[in-house]
Short mmCIF file of N, CA and C in Angstrom, two decimals:
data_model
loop_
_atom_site.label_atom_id
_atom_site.label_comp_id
_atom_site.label_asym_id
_atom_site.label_seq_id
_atom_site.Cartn_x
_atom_site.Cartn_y
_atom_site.Cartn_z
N UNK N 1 122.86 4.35 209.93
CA UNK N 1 121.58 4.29 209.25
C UNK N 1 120.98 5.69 209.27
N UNK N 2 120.47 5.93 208.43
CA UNK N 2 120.34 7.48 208.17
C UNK N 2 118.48 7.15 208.62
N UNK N 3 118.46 8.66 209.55
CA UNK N 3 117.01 9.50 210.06
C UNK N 3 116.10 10.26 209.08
N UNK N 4 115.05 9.63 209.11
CA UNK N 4 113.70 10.55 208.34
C UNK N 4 112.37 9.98 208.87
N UNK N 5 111.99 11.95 209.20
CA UNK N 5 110.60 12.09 209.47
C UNK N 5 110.08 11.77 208.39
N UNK N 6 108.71 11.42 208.86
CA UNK N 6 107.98 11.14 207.49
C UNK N 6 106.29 11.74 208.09
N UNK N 7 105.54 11.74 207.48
CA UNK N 7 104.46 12.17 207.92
C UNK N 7 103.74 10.87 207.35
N UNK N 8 102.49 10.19 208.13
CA UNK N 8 101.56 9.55 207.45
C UNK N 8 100.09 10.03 207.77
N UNK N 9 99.33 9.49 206.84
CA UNK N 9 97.91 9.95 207.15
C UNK N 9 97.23 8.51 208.79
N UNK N 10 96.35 9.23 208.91
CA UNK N 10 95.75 8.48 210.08
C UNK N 10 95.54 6.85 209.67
N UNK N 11 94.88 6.81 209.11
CA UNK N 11 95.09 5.40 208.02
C UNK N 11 96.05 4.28 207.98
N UNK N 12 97.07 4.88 207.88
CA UNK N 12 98.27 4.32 207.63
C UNK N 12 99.31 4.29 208.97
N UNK N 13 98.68 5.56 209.79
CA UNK N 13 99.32 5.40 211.29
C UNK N 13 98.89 3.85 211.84
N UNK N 14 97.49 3.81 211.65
CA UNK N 14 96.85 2.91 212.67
C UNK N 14 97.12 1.28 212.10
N UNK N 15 96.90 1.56 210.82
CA UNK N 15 98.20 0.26 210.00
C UNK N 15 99.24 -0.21 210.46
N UNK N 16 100.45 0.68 210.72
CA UNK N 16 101.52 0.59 210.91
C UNK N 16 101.72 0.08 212.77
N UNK N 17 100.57 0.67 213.38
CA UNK N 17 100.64 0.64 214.62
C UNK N 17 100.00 -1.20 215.00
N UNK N 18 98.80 -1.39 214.17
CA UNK N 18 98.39 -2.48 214.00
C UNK N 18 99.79 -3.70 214.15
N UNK N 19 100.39 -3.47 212.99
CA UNK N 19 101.48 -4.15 212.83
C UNK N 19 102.13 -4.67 213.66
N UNK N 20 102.40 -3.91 214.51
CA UNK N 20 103.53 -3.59 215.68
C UNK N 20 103.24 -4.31 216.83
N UNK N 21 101.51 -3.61 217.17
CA UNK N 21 100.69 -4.03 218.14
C UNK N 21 100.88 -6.09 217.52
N UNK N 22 100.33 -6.30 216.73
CA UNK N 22 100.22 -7.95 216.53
C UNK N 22 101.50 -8.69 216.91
N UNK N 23 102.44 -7.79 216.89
CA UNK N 23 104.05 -8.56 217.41
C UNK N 23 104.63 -8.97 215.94
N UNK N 24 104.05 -8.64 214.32
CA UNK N 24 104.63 -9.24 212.88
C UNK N 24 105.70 -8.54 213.07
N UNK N 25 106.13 -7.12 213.20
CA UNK N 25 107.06 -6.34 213.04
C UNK N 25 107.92 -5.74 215.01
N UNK N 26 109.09 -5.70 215.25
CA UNK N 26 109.06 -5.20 216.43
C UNK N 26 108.85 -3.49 216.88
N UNK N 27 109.26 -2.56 215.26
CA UNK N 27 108.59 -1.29 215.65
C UNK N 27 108.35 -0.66 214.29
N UNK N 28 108.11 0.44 214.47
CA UNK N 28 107.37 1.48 212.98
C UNK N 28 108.48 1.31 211.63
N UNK N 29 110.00 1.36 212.15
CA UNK N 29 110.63 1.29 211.52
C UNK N 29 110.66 0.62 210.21
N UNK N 30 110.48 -1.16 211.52
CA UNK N 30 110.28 -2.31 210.35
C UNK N 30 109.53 -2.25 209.36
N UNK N 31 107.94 -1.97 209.39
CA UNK N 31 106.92 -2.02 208.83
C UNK N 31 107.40 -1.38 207.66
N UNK N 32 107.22 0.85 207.89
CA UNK N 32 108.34 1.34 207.00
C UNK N 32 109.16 0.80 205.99
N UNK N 33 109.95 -0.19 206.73
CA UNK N 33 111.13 -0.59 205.43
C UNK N 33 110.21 -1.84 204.85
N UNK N 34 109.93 -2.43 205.75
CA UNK N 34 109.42 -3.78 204.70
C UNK N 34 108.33 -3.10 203.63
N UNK N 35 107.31 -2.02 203.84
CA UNK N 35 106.40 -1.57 202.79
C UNK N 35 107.80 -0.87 201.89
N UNK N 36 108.92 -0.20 202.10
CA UNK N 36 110.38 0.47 201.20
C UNK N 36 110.47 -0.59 200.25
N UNK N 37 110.74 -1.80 200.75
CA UNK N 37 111.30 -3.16 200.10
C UNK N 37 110.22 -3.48 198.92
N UNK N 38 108.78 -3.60 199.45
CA UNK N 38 107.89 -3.95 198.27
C UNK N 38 107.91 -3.56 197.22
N UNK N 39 107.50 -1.93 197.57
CA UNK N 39 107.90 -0.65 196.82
C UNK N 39 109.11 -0.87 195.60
N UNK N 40 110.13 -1.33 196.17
CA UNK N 40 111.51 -1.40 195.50
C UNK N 40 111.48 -2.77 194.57
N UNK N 41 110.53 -3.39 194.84
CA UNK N 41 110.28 -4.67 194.06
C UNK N 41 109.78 -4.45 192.94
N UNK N 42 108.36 -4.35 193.25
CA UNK N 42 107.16 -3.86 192.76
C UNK N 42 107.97 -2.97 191.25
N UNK N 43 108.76 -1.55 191.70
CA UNK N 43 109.60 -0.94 190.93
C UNK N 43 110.40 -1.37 190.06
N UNK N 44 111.10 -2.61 190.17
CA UNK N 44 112.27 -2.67 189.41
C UNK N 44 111.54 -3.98 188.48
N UNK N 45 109.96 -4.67 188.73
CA UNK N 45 109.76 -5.37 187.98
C UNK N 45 108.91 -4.79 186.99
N UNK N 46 108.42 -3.69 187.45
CA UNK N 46 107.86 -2.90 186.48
C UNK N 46 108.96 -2.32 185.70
N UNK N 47 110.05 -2.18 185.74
CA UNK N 47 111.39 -1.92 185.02
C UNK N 47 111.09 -2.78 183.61
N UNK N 48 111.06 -3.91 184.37
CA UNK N 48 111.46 -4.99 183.97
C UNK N 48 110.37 -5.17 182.50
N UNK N 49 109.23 -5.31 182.93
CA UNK N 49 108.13 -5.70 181.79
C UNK N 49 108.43 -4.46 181.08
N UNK N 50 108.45 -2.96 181.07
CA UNK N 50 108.61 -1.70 180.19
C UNK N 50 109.83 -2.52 179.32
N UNK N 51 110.87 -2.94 180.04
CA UNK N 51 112.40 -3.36 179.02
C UNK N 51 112.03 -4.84 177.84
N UNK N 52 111.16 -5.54 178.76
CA UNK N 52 110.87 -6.57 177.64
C UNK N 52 109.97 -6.23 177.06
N UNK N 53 108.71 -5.22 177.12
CA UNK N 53 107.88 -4.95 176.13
C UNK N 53 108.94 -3.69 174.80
N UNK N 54 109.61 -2.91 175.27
CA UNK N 54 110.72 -2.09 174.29
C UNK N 54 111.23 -3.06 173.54
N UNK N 55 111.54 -4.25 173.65
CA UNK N 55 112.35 -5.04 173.18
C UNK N 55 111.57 -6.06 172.20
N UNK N 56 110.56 -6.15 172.59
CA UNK N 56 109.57 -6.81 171.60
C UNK N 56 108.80 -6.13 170.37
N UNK N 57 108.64 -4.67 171.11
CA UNK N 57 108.50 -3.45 170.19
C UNK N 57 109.42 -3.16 169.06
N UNK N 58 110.82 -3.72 169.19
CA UNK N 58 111.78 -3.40 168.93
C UNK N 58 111.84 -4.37 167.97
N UNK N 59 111.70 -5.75 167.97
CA UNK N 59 111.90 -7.05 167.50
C UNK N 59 110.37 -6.57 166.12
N UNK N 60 109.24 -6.79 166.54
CA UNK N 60 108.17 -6.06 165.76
C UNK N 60 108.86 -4.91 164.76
N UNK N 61 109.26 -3.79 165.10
CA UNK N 61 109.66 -2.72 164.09
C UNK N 61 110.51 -3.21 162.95
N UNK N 62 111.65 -4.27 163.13
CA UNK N 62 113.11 -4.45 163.07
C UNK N 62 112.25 -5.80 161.64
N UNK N 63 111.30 -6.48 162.17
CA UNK N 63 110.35 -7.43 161.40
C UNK N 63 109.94 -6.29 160.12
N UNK N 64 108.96 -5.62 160.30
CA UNK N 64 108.53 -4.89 159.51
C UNK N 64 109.39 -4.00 158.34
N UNK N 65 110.71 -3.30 158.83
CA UNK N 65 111.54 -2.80 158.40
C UNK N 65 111.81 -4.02 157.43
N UNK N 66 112.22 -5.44 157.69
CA UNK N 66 112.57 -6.21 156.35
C UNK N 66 111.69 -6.42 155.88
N UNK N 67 110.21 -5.94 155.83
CA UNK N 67 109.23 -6.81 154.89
C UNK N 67 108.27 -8.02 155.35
N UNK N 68 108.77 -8.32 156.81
CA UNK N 68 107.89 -9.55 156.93
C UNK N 68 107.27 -9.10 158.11
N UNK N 69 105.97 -8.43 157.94
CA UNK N 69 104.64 -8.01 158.66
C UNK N 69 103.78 -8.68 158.06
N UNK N 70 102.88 -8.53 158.64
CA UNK N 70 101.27 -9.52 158.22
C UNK N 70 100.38 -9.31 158.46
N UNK N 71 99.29 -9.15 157.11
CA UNK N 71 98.03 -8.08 157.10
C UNK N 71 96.65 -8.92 158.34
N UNK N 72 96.29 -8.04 159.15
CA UNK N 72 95.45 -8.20 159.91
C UNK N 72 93.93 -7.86 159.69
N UNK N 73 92.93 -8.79 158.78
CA UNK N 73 92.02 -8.19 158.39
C UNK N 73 90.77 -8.53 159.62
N UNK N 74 91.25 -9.54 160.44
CA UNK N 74 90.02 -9.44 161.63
C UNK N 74 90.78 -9.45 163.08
N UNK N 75 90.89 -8.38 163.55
CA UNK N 75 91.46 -8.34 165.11
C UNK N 75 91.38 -9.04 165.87
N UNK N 76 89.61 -9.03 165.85
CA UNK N 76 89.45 -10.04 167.07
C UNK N 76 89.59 -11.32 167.15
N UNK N 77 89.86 -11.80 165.97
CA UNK N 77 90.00 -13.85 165.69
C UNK N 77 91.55 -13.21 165.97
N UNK N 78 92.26 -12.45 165.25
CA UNK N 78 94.03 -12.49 165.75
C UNK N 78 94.29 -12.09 167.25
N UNK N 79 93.48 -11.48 168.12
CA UNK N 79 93.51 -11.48 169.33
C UNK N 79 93.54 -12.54 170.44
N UNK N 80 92.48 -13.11 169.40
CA UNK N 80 92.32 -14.31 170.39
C UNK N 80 93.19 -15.93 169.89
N UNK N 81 93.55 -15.65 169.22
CA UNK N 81 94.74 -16.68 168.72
C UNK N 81 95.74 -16.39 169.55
N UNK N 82 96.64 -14.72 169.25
CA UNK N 82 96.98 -14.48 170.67
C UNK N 82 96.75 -14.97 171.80
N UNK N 83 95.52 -14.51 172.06
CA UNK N 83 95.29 -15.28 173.73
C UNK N 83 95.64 -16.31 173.92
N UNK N 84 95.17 -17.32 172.80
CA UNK N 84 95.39 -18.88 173.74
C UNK N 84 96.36 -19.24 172.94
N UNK N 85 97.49 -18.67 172.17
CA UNK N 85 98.91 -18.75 172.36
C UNK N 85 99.85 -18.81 174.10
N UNK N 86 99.51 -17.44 174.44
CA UNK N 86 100.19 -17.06 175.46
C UNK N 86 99.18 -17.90 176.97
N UNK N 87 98.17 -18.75 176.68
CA UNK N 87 98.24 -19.06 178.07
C UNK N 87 98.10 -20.50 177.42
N UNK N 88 98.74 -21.25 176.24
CA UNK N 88 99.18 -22.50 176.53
C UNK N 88 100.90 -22.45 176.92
N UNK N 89 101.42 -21.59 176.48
CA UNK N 89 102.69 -20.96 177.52
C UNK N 89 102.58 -21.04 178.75
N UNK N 90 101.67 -19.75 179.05
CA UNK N 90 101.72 -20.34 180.59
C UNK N 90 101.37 -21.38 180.89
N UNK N 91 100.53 -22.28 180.91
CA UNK N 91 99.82 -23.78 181.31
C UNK N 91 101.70 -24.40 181.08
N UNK N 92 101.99 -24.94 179.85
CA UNK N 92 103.22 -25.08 179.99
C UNK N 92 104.34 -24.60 180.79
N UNK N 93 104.39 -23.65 181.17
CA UNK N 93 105.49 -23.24 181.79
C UNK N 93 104.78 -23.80 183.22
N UNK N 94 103.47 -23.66 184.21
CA UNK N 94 103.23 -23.81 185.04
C UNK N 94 103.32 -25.72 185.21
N UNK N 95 103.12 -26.31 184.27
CA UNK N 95 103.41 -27.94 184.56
C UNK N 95 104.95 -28.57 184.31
N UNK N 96 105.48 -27.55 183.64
CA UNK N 96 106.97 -27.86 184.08
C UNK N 96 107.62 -28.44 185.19
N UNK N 97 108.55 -29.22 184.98
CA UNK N 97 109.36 -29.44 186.24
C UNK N 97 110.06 -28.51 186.94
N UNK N 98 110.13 -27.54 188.59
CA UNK N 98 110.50 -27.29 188.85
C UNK N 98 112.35 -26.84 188.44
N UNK N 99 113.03 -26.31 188.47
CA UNK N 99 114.27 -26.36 188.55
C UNK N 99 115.11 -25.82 189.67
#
């Protein structure tokens, strides 16, 4: 397992020490990696939404290029059609049956 200093601010010492002190983690290390791990989450799902928003961007352009776009003369009524498009999705997706 590979060694690195790291420097933290006082803040984040007494955080980390907190941690330790409560018995959640057994030393600095843990804490360290488990905040690495979030980090690495956090990262790759933000990957994630940039790749499906490119791709929807993509789907949009690819629409337009054949001709079938559609004139938007009031934003805010098409915004909000939007809106409660995407959260009877979610409501749906959230009363779903488990899988």
């Amino acid at each position: 397992m590979a060694t690195r200093n790291i420097n933290l601010t006082d803040a984040l010492d007494r955080f980390v020490a907190e941690k330790v002190e409560s018995g959640s983690y057994q030393n600095a290390s843990e804490v360290i990696r488990a905040g690495l791990r979030l980090l690495q989450i956090e990262e790759e799902e933000r990957a994630r939404k940039i790749a499906a928003f490119n791709a929807a961007v993509q789907v949009g352009l690819d629409e337009l290029d054949r001709g079938e776009g559609i004139e938007v003369t009031d934003i805010d009524a098409f915004m909000d059609e939007i809106e409660r498009e995407v959260l009877a999705e979610i409501e749906a997706e959230q009363q779903a049956p488990a899988k």
